[in-house]
Amino acid sequence: MGRTRTPVVAGWFTGEGDDFRLLGTRCAACASVFFPREDGLCRNPACAGGELVEVPLSRRGRVWSYTDGRYRPPAPYVSDPELPWEPRTLIAVELAAERMVVLGQGVEGVSVADLEVGMEVEVVPGVLGEEGDDESGTVWTTWQWRPTGVRA
Amino acid sequence: MTGDVAVLGAGMHPWGKWGRSFVEYGTAAARTALADAGLDWRDVTSVVGADTVRGGYPGYVAGATFAKALGWQGARVTSVYAACASGAQAVSTARTQILAGLADVVLVVGADAAPKGFFRPAGGDRPDDPDWLRFRVLGATNPAYFGLYARRRMALHGDTLEDFARVKVKNAAAGTLNPNARYRKTVSAEEVAASAVVADPLRLLDICATSDGGAALVLTSMEFARRRGVRDPVRIRAVSTVTPTYPTTVPDLPDIATDSAAGAEPQGPGFRASIARAAYEEAGIGPEDLSLAEVYDLSTALELQWYEDLGLCDAGEGAKLLRDGATALGGRIPVNVSGGLASFGEAVPAQAIAQVCELTWQLRGAAGDRQVEGARVGVTANQGLFGHGSSVVAVR
């Protein structure tokens, strides 16, 4: 058996390995892209509204900024209070084609000392945290940003 | 007729961690403001409360809560929630009622008893709430966003950790002169540098604390003020509560991504600057007319951002303005002479009202040791979660 792998949010990303992609939606009328996805209405006030079509976002982008969290975040962030807190980096990434900035955690082992504004990063699948016991527990999966050329 | 309303009274409950109910802080601030105005609570024809959370239904009921605590007397009542902009929305509501002739004397109150540590969303499983999602998916606390802005400034404008620390040193020095401030000790750059990193590059002393506190104002029509023999009151001339303009291109709390500019070109100056621009336009003034500004220093780096968004200097010049001493007490354009959030901490529904209290005392020439000489025009700047603008212009 083992823990069940479950996306932390359904419908925001898909695929494995090099095929892993964030999923947004694009307005068929004005080309605005939305992440997290908008499935109801286009939020461009100048747009009369079109069909919102699911699109994968660019795999690579440039670091807009970055930081980390040296203190354990409060719930609903899942972390084991029994274990010492290990800071995770938080990276804001500019996607050129979508002309937007998307936040995400950095991959494990990447600290703020490894990052620079403007550096290229790519989206990869990762684990946000684990809950419950080995039999019936959950592995929460997510997206993470990894500097290109760095293989964890 | 002008768009002015008079500020006849201002009051606060001192900020700190008192461990009591927000109702106590709010009513204490209200009584102080009423005494300052020389009015009785029963003279108030409308009360506007800036809301706080009181567990469960009905949580957001500050207007009626304060009215009940002060003694039901039949006044019109309103409660407003706009996160950190709640206080500005309360001032805006009061002003609108006065200008519409619906009320002559309006009591505006905001107070909170803040939780310890990071602000966090309400409990439960709520994946349709962006504030819940950013904690759940990213562990992104408020300081995480401040860290992103700070690091971006360093990369773009060459701001340094020393520049950020200088903001804290300046505001702490001002806070020592304010009896309502929670922290009344000077802080050195060395102490900032020695404090723990919270969200790189920001340290504990770069980030404001959460506090208990209350603030209140008594606003009246100009005619009422004249009838009471107050010929030259501090006046509120503009209140800006604008939303952003699509597409927003800077990641803002609590969002996980910005809007996309692929379908619409970004227009205008960005959200924070647009808040100030709307206030200036409504007041018929510009940044060159200001005697002082009270801005939302959630982090030291964010104060530098506000200098630029308020037009006190050009983009990227914030740190230089600070280094030149322009924004210190005695400088060309003092900022946060109250001590700012650096000295007060956050009591969310009270803070935008507290900013106007400080302008009131400054414009009256009644700010004691922290008085800005000859103050005639002041502005506040603030921003509420989920796209609420907040800026007030007061004049004398």
GROMACS .gro file of N, CA, C and O in nm, chain A residues 8-9 12 30-36 42-46 63-78 88 90-92 94 97-105 112 117-118 128 131 140 142-143, chain B residues 118-122 124 127 131-141 143-145 147-152 155-156 196-202 204 246 249-251 255-266:
model
  424
    8VAL      N    1  -0.204   1.888  -0.411
    8VAL     CA    2  -0.249   1.977  -0.304
    8VAL      C    3  -0.373   2.055  -0.348
    8VAL      O    4  -0.459   2.087  -0.266
    9VAL      N    5  -0.383   2.086  -0.477
    9VAL     CA    6  -0.505   2.144  -0.534
    9VAL      C    7  -0.531   2.071  -0.665
    9VAL      O    8  -0.439   2.054  -0.746
   12TRP      N    9  -0.448   2.207  -1.102
   12TRP     CA   10  -0.352   2.317  -1.119
   12TRP      C   11  -0.224   2.273  -1.190
   12TRP      O   12  -0.147   2.355  -1.235
   30CYS      N   13  -0.965   3.734  -2.551
   30CYS     CA   14  -0.861   3.837  -2.531
   30CYS      C   15  -0.722   3.781  -2.505
   30CYS      O   16  -0.627   3.857  -2.495
   31ALA      N   17  -0.708   3.651  -2.491
   31ALA     CA   18  -0.578   3.585  -2.472
   31ALA      C   19  -0.520   3.601  -2.332
   31ALA      O   20  -0.407   3.560  -2.307
   32SER      N   21  -0.593   3.662  -2.239
   32SER     CA   22  -0.547   3.668  -2.100
   32SER      C   23  -0.533   3.527  -2.046
   32SER      O   24  -0.618   3.442  -2.073
   33VAL      N   25  -0.428   3.505  -1.969
   33VAL     CA   26  -0.405   3.374  -1.907
   33VAL      C   27  -0.432   3.386  -1.758
   33VAL      O   28  -0.399   3.490  -1.698
   34PHE      N   29  -0.489   3.284  -1.699
   34PHE     CA   30  -0.519   3.287  -1.556
   34PHE      C   31  -0.456   3.169  -1.485
   34PHE      O   32  -0.471   3.055  -1.525
   35PHE      N   33  -0.382   3.200  -1.379
   35PHE     CA   34  -0.333   3.099  -1.286
   35PHE      C   35  -0.336   3.160  -1.147
   35PHE      O   36  -0.280   3.267  -1.127
   36PRO      N   37  -0.399   3.099  -1.048
   36PRO     CA   38  -0.483   2.980  -1.062
   36PRO      C   39  -0.595   2.999  -1.165
   36PRO      O   40  -0.639   3.110  -1.188
   42CYS      N   41  -1.379   3.570  -1.763
   42CYS     CA   42  -1.254   3.640  -1.791
   42CYS      C   43  -1.251   3.766  -1.704
   42CYS      O   44  -1.349   3.840  -1.699
   43ARG      N   45  -1.138   3.792  -1.637
   43ARG     CA   46  -1.130   3.907  -1.545
   43ARG      C   47  -1.079   4.034  -1.611
   43ARG      O   48  -1.058   4.135  -1.543
   44ASN      N   49  -1.056   4.030  -1.741
   44ASN     CA   50  -1.016   4.152  -1.813
   44ASN      C   51  -1.140   4.239  -1.831
   44ASN      O   52  -1.233   4.199  -1.900
   45PRO      N   53  -1.142   4.361  -1.773
   45PRO     CA   54  -1.264   4.442  -1.779
   45PRO      C   55  -1.296   4.490  -1.920
   45PRO      O   56  -1.410   4.528  -1.948
   46ALA      N   57  -1.195   4.487  -2.007
   46ALA     CA   58  -1.218   4.533  -2.144
   46ALA      C   59  -1.265   4.419  -2.235
   46ALA      O   60  -1.289   4.440  -2.353
   63VAL      N   61   1.357   3.446  -1.253
   63VAL     CA   62   1.329   3.482  -1.114
   63VAL      C   63   1.297   3.632  -1.105
   63VAL      O   64   1.380   3.715  -1.143
   64TRP      N   65   1.177   3.664  -1.059
   64TRP     CA   66   1.136   3.804  -1.036
   64TRP      C   67   1.186   3.847  -0.899
   64TRP      O   68   1.235   3.958  -0.881
   65SER      N   69   1.169   3.760  -0.802
   65SER     CA   70   1.225   3.781  -0.669
   65SER      C   71   1.216   3.649  -0.592
   65SER      O   72   1.161   3.552  -0.643
   66TYR      N   73   1.272   3.649  -0.470
   66TYR     CA   74   1.272   3.527  -0.391
   66TYR      C   75   1.290   3.561  -0.244
   66TYR      O   76   1.338   3.668  -0.208
   67THR      N   77   1.248   3.469  -0.159
   67THR     CA   78   1.264   3.486  -0.015
   67THR      C   79   1.258   3.347   0.046
   67THR      O   80   1.261   3.247  -0.026
   68ASP      N   81   1.250   3.341   0.177
   68ASP     CA   82   1.227   3.212   0.242
   68ASP      C   83   1.148   3.234   0.371
   68ASP      O   84   1.115   3.348   0.405
   69GLY      N   85   1.114   3.129   0.439
   69GLY     CA   86   1.037   3.139   0.564
   69GLY      C   87   1.116   3.071   0.675
   69GLY      O   88   1.121   2.950   0.679
   70ARG      N   89   1.177   3.151   0.762
   70ARG     CA   90   1.264   3.093   0.865
   70ARG      C   91   1.184   3.044   0.985
   70ARG      O   92   1.238   2.979   1.073
   71TYR      N   93   1.056   3.083   0.989
   71TYR     CA   94   0.969   3.034   1.097
   71TYR      C   95   0.860   2.948   1.036
   71TYR      O   96   0.814   2.974   0.925
   72ARG      N   97   0.814   2.850   1.111
   72ARG     CA   98   0.711   2.758   1.063
   72ARG      C   99   0.584   2.836   1.032
   72ARG      O  100   0.532   2.907   1.119
   73PRO      N  101   0.531   2.824   0.911
   73PRO     CA  102   0.405   2.894   0.880
   73PRO      C  103   0.289   2.829   0.955
   73PRO      O  104   0.296   2.711   0.986
   74PRO      N  105   0.185   2.907   0.984
   74PRO     CA  106   0.069   2.850   1.054
   74PRO      C  107  -0.015   2.762   0.961
   74PRO      O  108   0.004   2.763   0.840
   75ALA      N  109  -0.107   2.685   1.020
   75ALA     CA  110  -0.204   2.610   0.941
   75ALA      C  111  -0.282   2.708   0.854
   75ALA      O  112  -0.299   2.823   0.893
   76PRO      N  113  -0.326   2.667   0.737
   76PRO     CA  114  -0.337   2.528   0.687
   76PRO      C  115  -0.209   2.473   0.622
   76PRO      O  116  -0.218   2.368   0.559
   77TYR      N  117  -0.093   2.537   0.638
   77TYR     CA  118   0.030   2.474   0.588
   77TYR      C  119   0.053   2.348   0.671
   77TYR      O  120   0.043   2.352   0.793
   78VAL      N  121   0.082   2.238   0.603
   78VAL     CA  122   0.100   2.111   0.672
   78VAL      C  123   0.248   2.090   0.701
   78VAL      O  124   0.330   2.089   0.610
   88ARG      N  125   1.192   2.670   0.357
   88ARG     CA  126   1.178   2.648   0.213
   88ARG      C  127   1.190   2.783   0.144
   88ARG      O  128   1.142   2.883   0.196
   90LEU      N  129   1.088   3.057  -0.135
   90LEU     CA  130   0.968   3.093  -0.211
   90LEU      C  131   1.017   3.178  -0.327
   90LEU      O  132   1.090   3.277  -0.306
   91ILE      N  133   0.983   3.136  -0.448
   91ILE     CA  134   1.036   3.204  -0.567
   91ILE      C  135   0.919   3.258  -0.650
   91ILE      O  136   0.822   3.187  -0.674
   92ALA      N  137   0.931   3.384  -0.690
   92ALA     CA  138   0.834   3.445  -0.782
   92ALA      C  139   0.899   3.446  -0.920
   92ALA      O  140   1.010   3.497  -0.936
   94GLU      N  141   0.882   3.508  -1.341
   94GLU     CA  142   0.820   3.576  -1.455
   94GLU      C  143   0.815   3.482  -1.575
   94GLU      O  144   0.920   3.434  -1.619
   97ALA      N  145   0.597   3.432  -2.203
   97ALA     CA  146   0.486   3.418  -2.296
   97ALA      C  147   0.354   3.462  -2.234
   97ALA      O  148   0.273   3.530  -2.297
   98GLU      N  149   0.335   3.425  -2.108
   98GLU     CA  150   0.208   3.457  -2.040
   98GLU      C  151   0.210   3.598  -1.983
   98GLU      O  152   0.105   3.650  -1.944
   99ARG      N  153   0.329   3.659  -1.976
   99ARG     CA  154   0.347   3.792  -1.917
   99ARG      C  155   0.282   3.798  -1.778
   99ARG      O  156   0.199   3.884  -1.750
  100MET      N  157   0.324   3.705  -1.694
  100MET     CA  158   0.274   3.702  -1.557
  100MET      C  159   0.381   3.647  -1.464
  100MET      O  160   0.479   3.589  -1.509
  101VAL      N  161   0.361   3.669  -1.335
  101VAL     CA  162   0.454   3.621  -1.233
  101VAL      C  163   0.381   3.514  -1.150
  101VAL      O  164   0.270   3.537  -1.103
  102VAL      N  165   0.444   3.398  -1.136
  102VAL     CA  166   0.384   3.287  -1.062
  102VAL      C  167   0.474   3.248  -0.946
  102VAL      O  168   0.594   3.226  -0.964
  103LEU      N  169   0.415   3.242  -0.827
  103LEU     CA  170   0.490   3.203  -0.707
  103LEU      C  171   0.496   3.051  -0.695
  103LEU      O  172   0.406   2.981  -0.741
  104GLY      N  173   0.600   3.004  -0.631
  104GLY     CA  174   0.609   2.862  -0.602
  104GLY      C  175   0.725   2.839  -0.507
  104GLY      O  176   0.813   2.923  -0.494
  105GLN      N  177   0.723   2.725  -0.441
  105GLN     CA  178   0.837   2.692  -0.357
  105GLN      C  179   0.954   2.650  -0.445
  105GLN      O  180   0.936   2.599  -0.555
  112VAL      N  181   1.823   3.059  -0.051
  112VAL     CA  182   1.826   3.193  -0.110
  112VAL      C  183   1.967   3.227  -0.159
  112VAL      O  184   1.983   3.306  -0.252
  117VAL      N  185   1.792   3.739  -0.883
  117VAL     CA  186   1.687   3.793  -0.968
  117VAL      C  187   1.734   3.786  -1.113
  117VAL      O  188   1.847   3.820  -1.144
  118GLY      N  189   1.647   3.734  -1.201
  118GLY     CA  190   1.681   3.723  -1.342
  118GLY      C  191   1.728   3.584  -1.383
  118GLY      O  192   1.735   3.552  -1.503
  128LEU      N  193   0.485   1.859  -0.122
  128LEU     CA  194   0.461   1.967  -0.028
  128LEU      C  195   0.475   1.917   0.116
  128LEU      O  196   0.528   1.987   0.203
  131GLU      N  197   0.114   1.346   0.533
  131GLU     CA  198   0.024   1.341   0.648
  131GLU      C  199  -0.020   1.198   0.672
  131GLU      O  200  -0.035   1.121   0.577
  140TRP      N  201   0.114   1.495  -0.024
  140TRP     CA  202   0.059   1.607  -0.099
  140TRP      C  203   0.160   1.651  -0.204
  140TRP      O  204   0.271   1.691  -0.171
  142THR      N  205   0.292   1.889  -0.536
  142THR     CA  206   0.280   2.030  -0.574
  142THR      C  207   0.376   2.059  -0.689
  142THR      O  208   0.436   1.967  -0.746
  143TRP      N  209   0.388   2.188  -0.723
  143TRP     CA  210   0.490   2.229  -0.821
  143TRP      C  211   0.602   2.301  -0.747
  143TRP      O  212   0.580   2.358  -0.641
  270PHE      N  213   0.219   3.511   1.336
  270PHE     CA  214   0.173   3.540   1.200
  270PHE      C  215   0.021   3.552   1.195
  270PHE      O  216  -0.051   3.477   1.262
  271PHE      N  217  -0.027   3.645   1.114
  271PHE     CA  218  -0.169   3.643   1.079
  271PHE      C  219  -0.194   3.515   0.999
  271PHE      O  220  -0.108   3.468   0.926
  272ARG      N  221  -0.313   3.457   1.017
  272ARG     CA  222  -0.346   3.333   0.949
  272ARG      C  223  -0.492   3.336   0.910
  272ARG      O  224  -0.571   3.408   0.971
  273PRO      N  225  -0.529   3.258   0.810
  273PRO     CA  226  -0.670   3.257   0.769
  273PRO      C  227  -0.755   3.182   0.870
  273PRO      O  228  -0.703   3.108   0.953
  274ALA      N  229  -0.886   3.199   0.860
  274ALA     CA  230  -0.978   3.126   0.945
  274ALA      C  231  -0.965   2.976   0.917
  274ALA      O  232  -0.914   2.936   0.813
  276GLY      N  233  -1.070   2.553   0.893
  276GLY     CA  234  -1.153   2.478   0.800
  276GLY      C  235  -1.082   2.454   0.668
  276GLY      O  236  -0.970   2.500   0.646
  279PRO      N  237  -1.067   2.576   0.004
  279PRO     CA  238  -0.982   2.597  -0.114
  279PRO      C  239  -1.036   2.701  -0.213
  279PRO      O  240  -0.969   2.730  -0.312
  283ASP      N  241  -0.675   3.349   0.034
  283ASP     CA  242  -0.593   3.368   0.152
  283ASP      C  243  -0.561   3.234   0.218
  283ASP      O  244  -0.448   3.210   0.262
  284TRP      N  245  -0.657   3.143   0.219
  284TRP     CA  246  -0.635   3.008   0.272
  284TRP      C  247  -0.536   2.935   0.182
  284TRP      O  248  -0.443   2.869   0.230
  285LEU      N  249  -0.553   2.951   0.051
  285LEU     CA  250  -0.471   2.878  -0.046
  285LEU      C  251  -0.323   2.912  -0.037
  285LEU      O  252  -0.236   2.825  -0.045
  286ARG      N  253  -0.292   3.042  -0.018
  286ARG     CA  254  -0.149   3.077  -0.020
  286ARG      C  255  -0.077   3.020   0.101
  286ARG      O  256   0.040   2.988   0.093
  287PHE      N  257  -0.148   3.006   0.213
  287PHE     CA  258  -0.087   2.938   0.328
  287PHE      C  259  -0.077   2.788   0.302
  287PHE      O  260   0.026   2.727   0.328
  288ARG      N  261  -0.185   2.731   0.251
  288ARG     CA  262  -0.190   2.586   0.232
  288ARG      C  263  -0.086   2.540   0.130
  288ARG      O  264  -0.015   2.443   0.152
  289VAL      N  265  -0.079   2.611   0.017
  289VAL     CA  266   0.000   2.562  -0.096
  289VAL      C  267   0.145   2.609  -0.089
  289VAL      O  268   0.237   2.539  -0.132
  290LEU      N  269   0.166   2.730  -0.037
  290LEU     CA  270   0.302   2.788  -0.039
  290LEU      C  271   0.359   2.811   0.100
  290LEU      O  272   0.478   2.837   0.114
  291GLY      N  273   0.278   2.808   0.203
  291GLY     CA  274   0.326   2.851   0.335
  291GLY      C  275   0.365   2.997   0.332
  291GLY      O  276   0.453   3.040   0.407
  292ALA      N  277   0.301   3.074   0.244
  292ALA     CA  278   0.341   3.214   0.224
  292ALA      C  279   0.273   3.305   0.327
  292ALA      O  280   0.155   3.340   0.314
  293THR      N  281   0.347   3.342   0.431
  293THR     CA  282   0.298   3.436   0.532
  293THR      C  283   0.306   3.579   0.476
  293THR      O  284   0.366   3.601   0.370
  295PRO      N  285   0.497   3.824   0.590
  295PRO     CA  286   0.638   3.861   0.573
  295PRO      C  287   0.704   3.800   0.449
  295PRO      O  288   0.800   3.857   0.396
  296ALA      N  289   0.654   3.687   0.401
  296ALA     CA  290   0.710   3.629   0.279
  296ALA      C  291   0.694   3.725   0.161
  296ALA      O  292   0.786   3.745   0.082
  297TYR      N  293   0.577   3.788   0.151
  297TYR     CA  294   0.555   3.885   0.044
  297TYR      C  295   0.645   4.008   0.065
  297TYR      O  296   0.702   4.060  -0.029
  299GLY      N  297   0.928   4.009   0.202
  299GLY     CA  298   1.063   3.964   0.164
  299GLY      C  299   1.082   3.969   0.012
  299GLY      O  300   1.187   4.012  -0.037
  300LEU      N  301   0.980   3.926  -0.061
  300LEU     CA  302   0.988   3.931  -0.208
  300LEU      C  303   1.006   4.075  -0.255
  300LEU      O  304   1.089   4.104  -0.341
  301TYR      N  305   0.928   4.168  -0.199
  301TYR     CA  306   0.939   4.309  -0.240
  301TYR      C  307   1.077   4.365  -0.205
  301TYR      O  308   1.137   4.440  -0.282
  302ALA      N  309   1.125   4.328  -0.085
  302ALA     CA  310   1.254   4.382  -0.039
  302ALA      C  311   1.367   4.334  -0.130
  302ALA      O  312   1.452   4.412  -0.173
  303ARG      N  313   1.367   4.204  -0.159
  303ARG     CA  314   1.473   4.148  -0.244
  303ARG      C  315   1.466   4.207  -0.384
  303ARG      O  316   1.569   4.235  -0.447
  304ARG      N  317   1.347   4.230  -0.433
  304ARG     CA  318   1.328   4.291  -0.565
  304ARG      C  319   1.386   4.433  -0.566
  304ARG      O  320   1.449   4.475  -0.662
  307ALA      N  321   1.758   4.418  -0.592
  307ALA     CA  322   1.805   4.383  -0.726
  307ALA      C  323   1.785   4.497  -0.825
  307ALA      O  324   1.868   4.522  -0.912
  308LEU      N  325   1.673   4.568  -0.810
  308LEU     CA  326   1.638   4.671  -0.908
  308LEU      C  327   1.703   4.805  -0.879
  308LEU      O  328   1.750   4.874  -0.969
  348ALA      N  329   1.678   3.812   1.433
  348ALA     CA  330   1.667   3.691   1.350
  348ALA      C  331   1.605   3.721   1.214
  348ALA      O  332   1.515   3.805   1.203
  349VAL      N  333   1.652   3.651   1.112
  349VAL     CA  334   1.589   3.661   0.980
  349VAL      C  335   1.452   3.594   0.986
  349VAL      O  336   1.440   3.482   1.037
  350VAL      N  337   1.350   3.664   0.935
  350VAL     CA  338   1.215   3.607   0.930
  350VAL      C  339   1.186   3.556   0.789
  350VAL      O  340   1.147   3.442   0.768
  351ALA      N  341   1.202   3.645   0.693
  351ALA     CA  342   1.185   3.611   0.551
  351ALA      C  343   1.295   3.687   0.478
  351ALA      O  344   1.287   3.808   0.464
  352ASP      N  345   1.395   3.614   0.433
  352ASP     CA  346   1.512   3.676   0.371
  352ASP      C  347   1.468   3.782   0.269
  352ASP      O  348   1.384   3.754   0.187
  353PRO      N  349   1.523   3.902   0.268
  353PRO     CA  350   1.633   3.953   0.349
  353PRO      C  351   1.587   4.025   0.477
  353PRO      O  352   1.668   4.094   0.539
  354LEU      N  353   1.460   4.010   0.513
  354LEU     CA  354   1.407   4.090   0.624
  354LEU      C  355   1.420   4.019   0.757
  354LEU      O  356   1.399   3.899   0.768
  356LEU      N  357   1.354   4.031   1.202
  356LEU     CA  358   1.244   4.056   1.295
  356LEU      C  359   1.218   4.206   1.313
  356LEU      O  360   1.103   4.250   1.314
  398TYR      N  361  -0.673   4.632  -1.388
  398TYR     CA  362  -0.629   4.509  -1.457
  398TYR      C  363  -0.539   4.544  -1.574
  398TYR      O  364  -0.572   4.636  -1.648
  401THR      N  365   0.059   4.375  -1.217
  401THR     CA  366   0.179   4.304  -1.261
  401THR      C  367   0.278   4.276  -1.148
  401THR      O  368   0.385   4.223  -1.171
  402VAL      N  369   0.239   4.314  -1.026
  402VAL     CA  370   0.324   4.286  -0.909
  402VAL      C  371   0.249   4.186  -0.820
  402VAL      O  372   0.132   4.208  -0.789
  403PRO      N  373   0.314   4.079  -0.778
  403PRO     CA  374   0.246   3.980  -0.693
  403PRO      C  375   0.202   4.045  -0.562
  403PRO      O  376   0.284   4.106  -0.494
  407ASP      N  377  -0.218   3.678  -0.329
  407ASP     CA  378  -0.225   3.606  -0.457
  407ASP      C  379  -0.108   3.509  -0.477
  407ASP      O  380   0.002   3.530  -0.427
  408ILE      N  381  -0.132   3.407  -0.558
  408ILE     CA  382  -0.031   3.308  -0.592
  408ILE      C  383   0.033   3.346  -0.726
  408ILE      O  384   0.144   3.304  -0.757
  409ALA      N  385  -0.036   3.427  -0.804
  409ALA     CA  386   0.022   3.476  -0.930
  409ALA      C  387  -0.036   3.614  -0.959
  409ALA      O  388  -0.140   3.651  -0.906
  410THR      N  389   0.034   3.689  -1.045
  410THR     CA  390  -0.020   3.817  -1.089
  410THR      C  391  -0.122   3.792  -1.200
  410THR      O  392  -0.138   3.680  -1.248
  411ASP      N  393  -0.187   3.900  -1.244
  411ASP     CA  394  -0.264   3.893  -1.368
  411ASP      C  395  -0.166   3.874  -1.482
  411ASP      O  396  -0.046   3.903  -1.470
  412SER      N  397  -0.217   3.828  -1.595
  412SER     CA  398  -0.138   3.817  -1.717
  412SER      C  399  -0.154   3.945  -1.797
  412SER      O  400  -0.264   4.000  -1.809
  413ALA      N  401  -0.043   3.995  -1.851
  413ALA     CA  402  -0.051   4.113  -1.938
  413ALA      C  403  -0.061   4.071  -2.084
  413ALA      O  404  -0.046   4.154  -2.175
  414ALA      N  405  -0.088   3.943  -2.109
  414ALA     CA  406  -0.095   3.894  -2.247
  414ALA      C  407  -0.222   3.940  -2.319
  414ALA      O  408  -0.224   3.946  -2.442
  415GLY      N  409  -0.326   3.974  -2.243
  415GLY     CA  410  -0.451   4.011  -2.306
  415GLY      C  411  -0.486   4.158  -2.293
  415GLY      O  412  -0.581   4.205  -2.354
  416ALA      N  413  -0.408   4.232  -2.213
  416ALA     CA  414  -0.436   4.374  -2.192
  416ALA      C  415  -0.308   4.441  -2.144
  416ALA      O  416  -0.242   4.390  -2.054
  417GLU      N  417  -0.271   4.552  -2.203
  417GLU     CA  418  -0.150   4.623  -2.162
  417GLU      C  419  -0.173   4.686  -2.024
  417GLU      O  420  -0.277   4.747  -2.001
  418PRO      N  421  -0.074   4.676  -1.935
  418PRO     CA  422  -0.086   4.745  -1.807
  418PRO      C  423  -0.098   4.896  -1.830
  418PRO      O  424  -0.028   4.952  -1.913
   0.00000   0.00000   0.00000
